[in-house]
Coordinates of C-alpha atoms and ligand atoms in Angstrom, one line a residue:
M1304 CA 128.4 127.3 122.4
G1305 CA 125.5 130.0 123.3
K1306 CA 127.7 131.5 125.8
A1307 CA 130.9 131.9 123.5
V1308 CA 128.5 133.4 120.5
A1309 CA 126.9 135.7 122.8
A1310 CA 130.3 137.2 124.3
L1311 CA 131.6 137.1 121.2
A1312 CA 128.2 139.3 119.5
L1313 CA 128.5 141.8 122.2
Q1314 CA 132.2 142.8 121.3
R1315 CA 132.1 143.1 117.7
G1316 CA 128.9 145.4 118.4
H1317 CA 125.6 143.5 117.9
G1318 CA 122.9 143.7 120.1
I1319 CA 121.5 140.6 121.4
H1320 CA 117.8 140.2 121.3
T1321 CA 116.7 137.2 123.3
V1322 CA 118.6 134.3 124.8
L1323 CA 116.6 131.1 125.4
D1324 CA 117.4 128.0 126.8
S1325 CA 115.6 124.4 127.6
S1326 CA 114.0 125.8 130.6
D1327 CA 112.0 128.7 128.8
N1328 CA 111.7 127.1 125.1
A1329 CA 110.8 123.6 125.8
G1330 CA 109.4 122.2 122.4
G1331 CA 110.4 125.7 120.9
R1332 CA 107.2 127.6 122.7
A1333 CA 109.3 130.9 123.3
L1334 CA 109.8 131.5 119.7
T1335 CA 106.3 133.5 119.3
R1336 CA 105.8 136.5 116.8
E1337 CA 105.5 138.8 119.8
R1338 CA 108.7 137.7 121.7
M1339 CA 111.0 137.7 118.7
V1340 CA 109.6 140.8 116.8
G1341 CA 112.6 142.8 115.7
C1342 CA 114.9 140.1 115.3
D1343 CA 117.4 140.2 112.9
V1344 CA 118.6 136.6 112.6
A1345 CA 118.5 133.6 115.1
I1346 CA 121.9 131.7 116.3
E1347 CA 120.6 127.9 117.2
F1348 CA 123.1 125.7 119.4
T1349 CA 121.0 123.4 121.2
R1350 CA 120.5 119.7 121.1
P1351 CA 119.6 117.1 118.6
D1352 CA 116.1 116.5 120.4
A1353 CA 115.3 120.3 120.3
V1354 CA 116.7 121.9 117.0
V1355 CA 114.1 120.6 114.5
S1356 CA 111.2 122.2 116.6
N1357 CA 113.2 125.5 117.0
L1358 CA 113.9 125.6 112.9
E1359 CA 110.5 125.0 112.2
R1360 CA 109.3 128.1 114.5
L1361 CA 112.2 130.1 113.5
I1362 CA 111.5 129.5 109.7
D1363 CA 107.7 130.0 110.3
L1364 CA 108.7 133.3 111.7
G1365 CA 110.6 134.2 108.9
I1366 CA 113.8 135.0 110.8
P1367 CA 117.0 134.0 108.9
T1368 CA 118.4 131.3 111.2
V1369 CA 122.1 129.9 111.6
T1370 CA 122.6 126.7 113.2
G1371 CA 125.5 124.6 114.4
T1372 CA 123.7 121.7 116.3
T1373 CA 124.3 118.3 115.2
G1374 CA 122.9 115.3 114.8
W1375 CA 119.9 116.3 113.0
S1376 CA 120.2 115.3 109.3
D1377 CA 117.7 113.2 108.9
A1378 CA 115.3 116.0 109.2
L1379 CA 117.5 118.2 106.5
P1380 CA 115.3 117.7 103.4
R1381 CA 112.1 118.3 105.2
I1382 CA 113.4 121.7 106.8
A1383 CA 114.8 122.5 103.6
A1384 CA 111.5 122.1 101.8
L1385 CA 109.9 124.5 104.5
V1386 CA 112.9 127.1 104.0
K1387 CA 112.1 127.2 100.3
E1388 CA 108.1 126.9 100.5
R1389 CA 108.5 130.3 103.2
R1390 CA 111.3 131.7 101.2
G1391 CA 113.2 131.8 104.0
G1392 CA 117.1 131.8 105.1
L1393 CA 119.2 128.7 106.8
L1394 CA 122.7 128.3 107.3
H1395 CA 123.4 125.0 109.0
A1396 CA 127.2 123.6 109.6
A1397 CA 128.5 120.5 111.6
N1398 CA 131.6 122.7 112.1
F1399 CA 132.0 126.4 112.2
S1400 CA 135.5 126.6 112.0
V1401 CA 137.7 127.6 109.2
G1402 CA 140.2 125.3 109.4
V1403 CA 138.1 122.2 109.2
H1404 CA 136.9 123.3 106.1
L1405 CA 140.5 123.8 104.7
F1406 CA 141.3 120.3 106.4
L1407 CA 138.6 118.8 104.4
R1408 CA 139.6 120.2 101.2
A1409 CA 143.0 118.6 101.9
A1410 CA 141.4 115.2 103.0
R1411 CA 139.8 115.1 100.1
E1412 CA 143.0 115.6 98.2
L1413 CA 144.6 113.0 99.9
A1414 CA 142.3 110.4 99.1
R1415 CA 142.6 111.1 95.6
S1416 CA 146.5 110.5 96.3
F1417 CA 146.1 107.4 97.7
S1418 CA 143.2 106.1 95.4
G1419 CA 143.9 103.0 93.5
R1420 CA 146.8 102.0 96.2
P1421 CA 145.0 98.7 98.1
E1422 CA 147.8 98.4 100.3
F1423 CA 146.7 101.2 102.5
N1424 CA 143.7 101.1 104.8
A1425 CA 141.8 104.5 105.3
S1426 CA 140.1 105.3 109.1
I1427 CA 138.9 108.4 110.5
R1428 CA 139.1 108.9 114.5
E1429 CA 137.0 111.9 116.2
E1430 CA 137.6 112.5 119.5
H1431 CA 135.2 115.0 121.8
H1432 CA 134.2 116.0 125.3
A1433 CA 132.5 113.4 127.2
A1434 CA 129.1 115.6 127.2
K1435 CA 128.5 115.4 123.4
L1436 CA 125.3 113.6 122.3
D1437 CA 125.6 112.5 118.9
T1438 CA 128.0 110.0 117.7
P1439 CA 129.9 110.0 115.2
S1440 CA 130.4 113.7 115.2
G1441 CA 128.8 115.6 112.0
T1442 CA 132.2 116.7 110.9
A1443 CA 133.2 113.1 111.0
L1444 CA 130.2 112.1 108.9
L1445 CA 131.0 114.7 106.2
L1446 CA 134.6 114.3 106.3
Q1447 CA 133.4 110.4 105.4
Q1448 CA 131.2 111.6 102.7
R1449 CA 133.6 113.6 101.1
L1450 CA 136.4 110.9 101.0
G1451 CA 134.0 108.8 99.4
D1452 CA 133.2 111.2 97.0
S1453 CA 136.8 111.2 96.2
D1454 CA 137.6 107.4 96.2
G1455 CA 134.8 105.3 95.7
L1456 CA 136.1 102.1 95.9
R1457 CA 137.6 102.4 99.5
S1458 CA 135.9 102.4 102.8
F1459 CA 136.7 104.9 105.7
P1460 CA 135.2 103.5 109.3
I1461 CA 134.9 106.3 111.6
T1462 CA 136.1 105.6 115.3
S1463 CA 134.7 108.0 117.9
V1464 CA 136.1 108.5 121.5
R1465 CA 134.0 110.5 124.0
A1466 CA 136.7 111.5 127.1
G1467 CA 137.2 114.8 129.4
S1468 CA 137.0 118.7 127.8
V1469 CA 138.3 117.7 124.1
P1470 CA 136.6 120.5 122.0
G1471 CA 136.9 118.4 119.0
T1472 CA 139.6 116.6 117.0
H1473 CA 139.5 114.5 113.9
T1474 CA 142.2 112.5 112.3
L1475 CA 142.3 110.5 108.7
T1476 CA 145.1 108.1 108.6
Y1477 CA 146.4 105.7 106.0
E1478 CA 148.1 102.5 107.5
G1479 CA 150.4 100.8 105.1
P1480 CA 152.3 97.8 105.6
H1481 CA 155.4 99.6 107.0
E1482 CA 154.3 103.2 107.1
T1483 CA 151.3 105.9 108.5
V1484 CA 149.8 109.0 107.0
S1485 CA 147.6 111.0 108.9
L1486 CA 145.8 114.3 108.8
S1487 CA 144.4 115.9 111.7
H1488 CA 142.3 119.0 112.7
V1489 CA 142.3 119.7 116.7
A1490 CA 140.2 122.4 117.7
R1491 CA 142.0 124.1 120.9
D1492 CA 138.8 125.6 121.9
R1493 CA 135.4 126.8 121.0
Q1494 CA 136.6 130.2 119.9
S1495 CA 136.7 129.2 116.2
F1496 CA 133.1 127.9 116.3
A1497 CA 132.2 130.8 117.8
E1498 CA 133.5 133.0 115.0
G1499 CA 132.2 131.3 112.1
A1500 CA 128.6 131.2 113.3
L1501 CA 128.6 135.1 114.1
T1502 CA 130.2 135.4 110.7
A1503 CA 127.6 133.2 109.5
A1504 CA 124.8 135.2 111.0
E1505 CA 126.0 138.7 109.6
W1506 CA 126.4 137.1 106.5
L1507 CA 122.8 135.4 105.9
P1508 CA 120.3 138.4 106.9
G1509 CA 118.7 139.4 103.2
R1510 CA 119.7 135.8 101.5
T1511 CA 117.2 133.1 101.1
G1512 CA 117.9 129.5 100.6
V1513 CA 119.6 126.8 102.7
F1514 CA 123.3 127.2 102.8
T1515 CA 126.2 125.5 104.2
F1516 CA 129.0 127.3 106.0
E1517 CA 131.1 126.3 102.9
D1518 CA 129.0 128.5 100.3
L1519 CA 130.1 131.3 103.0
L1520 CA 133.7 130.4 102.8
F1521 CA 134.1 129.5 99.3
G1522 CA 131.3 129.9 97.3
E1523 CA 130.8 126.3 95.7
I1524 CA 132.4 123.4 96.7
V1525 CA 135.5 122.3 94.2
Ligands
NAP1751 N1 128.8 123.5 114.5 C1 129.8 123.6 115.0 O1 130.9 124.2 115.1 C2 129.6 123.3 116.7 C3 130.6 123.5 117.7 C4 130.2 122.8 118.8 C5 129.4 122.4 119.4 N2 128.0 122.1 118.3 C6 127.0 121.4 118.6 O2 126.3 122.6 118.8 C7 125.0 121.9 119.8 C8 125.3 122.6 121.2 O3 126.5 122.1 121.6 P1 126.7 122.9 123.1 O4 128.5 122.1 123.3 O5 126.8 124.4 123.3 O6 125.8 122.1 123.8 P2 125.3 122.2 125.7 O7 126.4 122.8 126.5 O8 125.0 121.0 125.8 O9 124.4 123.4 125.5 C9 123.3 123.0 124.6 C10 122.0 124.2 125.1 O10 120.8 124.0 124.8 C11 119.8 124.5 125.3 N3 119.0 124.1 125.0 C12 118.4 122.6 125.1 N4 117.0 122.6 124.2 C13 117.0 123.8 124.2 C14 115.7 124.5 123.5 N5 114.5 123.4 123.5 N6 116.1 125.9 123.3 C15 116.8 126.7 123.7 N7 117.4 126.2 124.4 C16 118.1 124.7 124.5 C17 120.7 123.7 126.6 O11 119.7 124.6 127.9 P3 119.5 124.2 129.2 O12 121.1 124.7 129.8 O13 118.7 125.0 130.0 O14 119.8 122.7 129.3 C18 121.8 124.5 126.6 O15 122.1 125.6 127.1 C19 125.4 120.5 119.5 O16 124.6 119.5 118.9 C20 126.9 120.0 119.5 O17 127.5 118.9 118.8 C21 128.5 122.4 116.9

Protein backbone atom coordinates (compact mmCIF):
# COMPACT_ATOMS: atom_id res chain seq x y z
CA MET A 1 0.00 0.00 0.00
CA GLY A 2 2.86 2.37 0.83
CA LYS A 3 4.19 2.08 -2.72
CA ALA A 4 0.76 2.61 -4.27
CA VAL A 5 0.12 5.70 -2.11
CA ALA A 6 3.59 7.15 -2.82
CA ALA A 7 3.20 6.72 -6.59
CA LEU A 8 -0.21 8.39 -6.55
CA ALA A 9 1.00 11.24 -4.30
CA LEU A 10 3.67 12.12 -6.84
CA GLN A 11 1.12 11.96 -9.67
CA ARG A 12 -1.08 14.41 -7.76
CA GLY A 13 1.83 16.83 -7.32
CA HIS A 14 2.63 16.21 -3.65
CA GLY A 15 6.16 15.98 -2.28
CA ILE A 16 7.15 12.95 -0.23
CA HIS A 17 8.96 13.94 2.96
CA THR A 18 10.08 10.52 4.22
CA VAL A 19 9.36 6.87 3.47
CA LEU A 20 9.88 4.48 6.40
CA ASP A 21 9.84 0.70 6.52
CA SER A 22 10.45 -1.86 9.24
CA SER A 23 14.24 -1.77 8.90
CA ASP A 24 14.58 1.91 9.88
CA ASN A 25 11.47 2.32 12.03
CA ALA A 26 11.25 -0.71 14.34
CA GLY A 27 9.14 0.31 17.35
CA GLY A 28 8.57 3.73 15.75
CA ARG A 29 12.17 4.82 16.48
CA ALA A 30 12.53 6.91 13.28
CA LEU A 31 9.53 9.07 14.18
CA THR A 32 11.52 11.82 15.89
CA ARG A 33 10.95 15.59 15.81
CA GLU A 34 14.24 16.09 13.92
CA ARG A 35 13.42 13.57 11.23
CA MET A 36 9.79 14.60 10.75
CA VAL A 37 10.17 18.39 10.83
CA GLY A 38 8.29 19.95 7.88
CA CYS A 39 6.00 16.94 7.39
CA ASP A 40 2.36 18.12 6.85
CA VAL A 41 0.65 14.75 7.18
CA ALA A 42 1.61 11.10 7.67
CA ILE A 43 0.08 8.14 5.84
CA GLU A 44 0.50 4.93 7.83
CA PHE A 45 0.06 1.48 6.25
CA THR A 46 2.10 -1.05 8.21
CA ARG A 47 1.18 -4.07 10.30
CA PRO A 48 -0.96 -4.75 13.34
CA ASP A 49 2.14 -5.09 15.55
CA ALA A 50 3.64 -1.77 14.37
CA VAL A 51 0.72 0.62 13.95
CA VAL A 52 0.04 1.55 17.57
CA SER A 53 3.57 2.73 18.42
CA ASN A 54 3.68 4.62 15.10
CA LEU A 55 0.40 6.39 15.92
CA GLU A 56 1.52 7.22 19.46
CA ARG A 57 4.68 8.87 18.17
CA LEU A 58 3.03 10.71 15.28
CA ILE A 59 0.29 12.08 17.54
CA ASP A 60 2.92 13.08 20.07
CA LEU A 61 4.75 15.00 17.34
CA GLY A 62 1.51 16.77 16.36
CA ILE A 63 1.49 15.33 12.82
CA PRO A 64 -2.00 14.73 11.35
CA THR A 65 -2.09 11.02 10.53
CA VAL A 66 -4.09 8.84 8.19
CA THR A 67 -3.88 5.12 8.86
CA GLY A 68 -5.30 2.23 6.87
CA THR A 69 -3.62 -0.50 8.89
CA THR A 70 -6.10 -3.07 10.19
CA GLY A 71 -6.09 -5.37 13.21
CA TRP A 72 -5.61 -2.83 16.04
CA SER A 73 -9.19 -1.85 16.97
CA ASP A 74 -8.64 -2.88 20.63
CA ALA A 75 -6.19 0.03 20.98
CA LEU A 76 -8.47 2.60 19.32
CA PRO A 77 -9.99 4.00 22.58
CA ARG A 78 -6.49 4.64 24.00
CA ILE A 79 -5.27 6.24 20.76
CA ALA A 80 -8.44 8.34 20.51
CA ALA A 81 -7.87 9.61 24.08
CA LEU A 82 -4.31 10.57 23.14
CA VAL A 83 -5.52 12.44 20.03
CA LYS A 84 -8.02 14.33 22.18
CA GLU A 85 -5.44 15.15 24.86
CA ARG A 86 -2.96 16.48 22.28
CA ARG A 87 -5.64 18.15 20.13
CA GLY A 88 -4.33 16.17 17.18
CA GLY A 89 -5.88 14.80 14.01
CA LEU A 90 -6.30 11.12 13.12
CA LEU A 91 -8.29 9.51 10.32
CA HIS A 92 -8.49 5.72 10.39
CA ALA A 93 -10.26 3.36 8.02
CA ALA A 94 -10.20 -0.38 7.56
CA ASN A 95 -11.07 0.28 3.94
CA PHE A 96 -10.39 3.37 1.83
CA SER A 97 -12.41 2.40 -1.21
CA VAL A 98 -15.45 4.57 -1.93
CA GLY A 99 -17.27 1.55 -3.37
CA VAL A 100 -16.97 -0.38 -0.11
CA HIS A 101 -18.64 2.39 1.84
CA LEU A 102 -21.51 2.54 -0.66
CA PHE A 103 -21.67 -1.27 -0.41
CA LEU A 104 -21.95 -0.98 3.40
CA ARG A 105 -24.91 1.36 2.99
CA ALA A 106 -26.59 -1.00 0.52
CA ALA A 107 -25.91 -3.92 2.88
CA ARG A 108 -27.61 -2.10 5.76
CA GLU A 109 -30.63 -1.50 3.54
CA LEU A 110 -30.68 -5.21 2.61
CA ALA A 111 -30.49 -6.15 6.31
CA ARG A 112 -33.47 -3.91 7.05
CA SER A 113 -35.42 -5.54 4.20
CA PHE A 114 -34.68 -9.07 5.46
CA SER A 115 -35.38 -8.37 9.13
CA GLY A 116 -38.31 -10.38 10.47
CA ARG A 117 -37.80 -13.16 7.91
CA PRO A 118 -36.28 -16.06 9.89
CA GLU A 119 -36.51 -18.46 6.93
CA PHE A 120 -33.37 -16.73 5.55
CA ASN A 121 -29.88 -17.26 7.04
CA ALA A 122 -27.35 -14.47 6.64
CA SER A 123 -23.58 -14.86 6.31
CA ILE A 124 -20.52 -12.82 5.38
CA ARG A 125 -17.61 -14.18 3.36
CA GLU A 126 -14.36 -12.27 2.91
CA GLU A 127 -11.41 -13.25 0.72
CA HIS A 128 -7.93 -11.71 0.76
CA HIS A 129 -4.41 -12.48 -0.42
CA ALA A 130 -2.45 -15.13 1.46
CA ALA A 131 -0.12 -12.58 3.13
CA LYS A 132 -2.87 -10.71 4.99
CA LEU A 133 -2.12 -10.96 8.71
CA ASP A 134 -5.45 -10.18 10.40
CA THR A 135 -8.56 -12.37 10.25
CA PRO A 136 -11.41 -11.54 9.83
CA SER A 137 -10.74 -8.43 7.78
CA GLY A 138 -11.47 -5.05 9.35
CA THR A 139 -14.04 -4.45 6.61
CA ALA A 140 -15.87 -7.70 7.39
CA LEU A 141 -16.01 -6.73 11.08
CA LEU A 142 -17.36 -3.28 10.15
CA LEU A 143 -19.96 -4.89 7.87
CA GLN A 144 -20.96 -7.29 10.67
CA GLN A 145 -21.35 -4.40 13.12
CA ARG A 146 -23.44 -2.32 10.71
CA LEU A 147 -25.67 -5.28 9.85
CA GLY A 148 -26.18 -5.98 13.54
CA ASP A 149 -27.27 -2.36 14.02
CA SER A 150 -29.87 -2.81 11.24
CA ASP A 151 -31.14 -6.24 12.33
CA GLY A 152 -30.27 -7.07 15.92
CA LEU A 153 -32.21 -10.35 15.95
CA ARG A 154 -30.02 -12.09 13.38
CA SER A 155 -26.39 -13.23 13.56
CA PHE A 156 -23.99 -12.51 10.71
CA PRO A 157 -21.19 -15.13 10.93
CA ILE A 158 -17.99 -14.41 8.98
CA THR A 159 -16.02 -16.90 6.89
CA SER A 160 -12.49 -15.83 5.92
CA VAL A 161 -10.47 -17.16 2.99
CA ARG A 162 -6.76 -16.36 2.50
CA ALA A 163 -5.51 -17.29 -0.95
CA GLY A 164 -3.34 -16.08 -3.81
CA SER A 165 -3.26 -12.34 -4.50
CA VAL A 166 -6.94 -11.38 -4.04
CA PRO A 167 -6.93 -7.64 -3.11
CA GLY A 168 -10.21 -7.95 -1.18
CA THR A 169 -13.70 -9.39 -1.76
CA HIS A 170 -16.64 -9.12 0.66
CA THR A 171 -19.98 -10.84 0.12
CA LEU A 172 -23.16 -10.71 2.17
CA THR A 173 -25.48 -13.64 1.45
CA TYR A 174 -29.03 -14.46 2.51
CA GLU A 175 -29.90 -18.12 1.95
CA GLY A 176 -33.56 -19.04 1.90
CA PRO A 177 -34.98 -22.55 1.52
CA HIS A 178 -35.18 -22.19 -2.27
CA GLU A 179 -33.36 -18.97 -3.17
CA THR A 180 -30.19 -16.96 -2.56
CA VAL A 181 -29.67 -13.21 -2.45
CA SER A 182 -26.12 -11.87 -2.36
CA LEU A 183 -24.36 -8.52 -2.48
CA SER A 184 -20.63 -8.27 -3.17
CA HIS A 185 -17.85 -5.76 -3.31
CA VAL A 186 -14.78 -6.83 -5.27
CA ALA A 187 -11.59 -4.76 -5.22
CA ARG A 188 -9.83 -5.50 -8.51
CA ASP A 189 -6.56 -3.86 -7.44
CA ARG A 190 -5.19 -1.53 -4.73
CA GLN A 191 -5.74 1.72 -6.61
CA SER A 192 -9.03 2.61 -4.94
CA PHE A 193 -7.47 2.15 -1.47
CA ALA A 194 -4.53 4.39 -2.41
CA GLU A 195 -6.83 7.07 -3.85
CA GLY A 196 -8.99 7.08 -0.72
CA ALA A 197 -6.02 7.28 1.65
CA LEU A 198 -4.49 10.14 -0.29
CA THR A 199 -7.79 12.01 -0.41
CA ALA A 200 -7.98 11.59 3.37
CA ALA A 201 -4.44 12.95 3.74
CA GLU A 202 -5.43 16.01 1.68
CA TRP A 203 -8.55 16.51 3.84
CA LEU A 204 -7.19 15.98 7.38
CA PRO A 205 -4.64 18.77 8.02
CA GLY A 206 -6.29 21.65 9.90
CA ARG A 207 -8.92 19.37 11.49
CA THR A 208 -8.72 18.12 15.07
CA GLY A 209 -10.26 14.91 16.34
CA VAL A 210 -10.63 11.28 15.34
CA PHE A 211 -12.31 10.70 11.99
CA THR A 212 -13.19 7.78 9.78
CA PHE A 213 -13.33 7.71 6.00
CA GLU A 214 -17.13 7.82 6.31
CA ASP A 215 -16.87 11.22 8.02
CA LEU A 216 -15.04 12.47 4.95
CA LEU A 217 -17.39 10.81 2.46
CA PHE A 218 -20.76 11.38 4.05
CA GLY A 219 -20.28 13.85 6.89
CA GLU A 220 -22.16 11.53 9.25
CA ILE A 221 -23.45 7.96 9.27
CA VAL A 222 -27.09 7.81 8.21
N1 LIG B 1 -7.56 0.62 4.69
C1 LIG B 1 -7.43 0.07 3.47
O1 LIG B 1 -8.09 0.46 2.50
C2 LIG B 1 -6.43 -1.03 3.30
C3 LIG B 1 -6.14 -1.55 2.03
C4 LIG B 1 -5.15 -2.52 1.92
C5 LIG B 1 -4.48 -2.96 3.06
N2 LIG B 1 -4.81 -2.46 4.27
C6 LIG B 1 -4.09 -2.80 5.49
O2 LIG B 1 -2.91 -2.01 5.49
C7 LIG B 1 -1.85 -2.72 6.12
C8 LIG B 1 -0.68 -2.83 5.16
O3 LIG B 1 -1.07 -3.61 4.06
P1 LIG B 1 0.00 -3.99 2.92
O4 LIG B 1 -0.74 -4.87 2.00
O5 LIG B 1 0.67 -2.76 2.41
O6 LIG B 1 1.03 -4.84 3.80
P2 LIG B 1 2.54 -5.27 3.45
O7 LIG B 1 2.70 -5.46 1.99
O8 LIG B 1 2.87 -6.37 4.40
O9 LIG B 1 3.38 -3.98 3.83
C9 LIG B 1 3.56 -3.59 5.17
C10 LIG B 1 4.67 -2.56 5.16
O10 LIG B 1 4.78 -2.04 6.48
C11 LIG B 1 6.17 -1.89 6.74
N3 LIG B 1 6.39 -1.83 8.17
C12 LIG B 1 6.33 -2.83 9.08
N4 LIG B 1 6.63 -2.36 10.31
C13 LIG B 1 6.90 -1.03 10.15
C14 LIG B 1 7.28 0.01 11.03
N5 LIG B 1 7.44 -0.21 12.35
N6 LIG B 1 7.46 1.25 10.52
C15 LIG B 1 7.30 1.49 9.21
N7 LIG B 1 6.95 0.55 8.31
C16 LIG B 1 6.76 -0.70 8.79
C17 LIG B 1 6.81 -3.07 6.06
O11 LIG B 1 8.20 -2.81 5.88
P3 LIG B 1 9.21 -4.01 5.47
O12 LIG B 1 8.89 -4.31 4.06
O13 LIG B 1 10.54 -3.40 5.70
O14 LIG B 1 8.91 -5.14 6.42
C18 LIG B 1 6.04 -3.10 4.75
O15 LIG B 1 6.61 -2.23 3.81
C19 LIG B 1 -2.47 -4.05 6.56
O16 LIG B 1 -2.90 -3.94 7.90
C20 LIG B 1 -3.66 -4.23 5.63
O17 LIG B 1 -4.69 -5.02 6.21
C21 LIG B 1 -5.78 -1.51 4.41
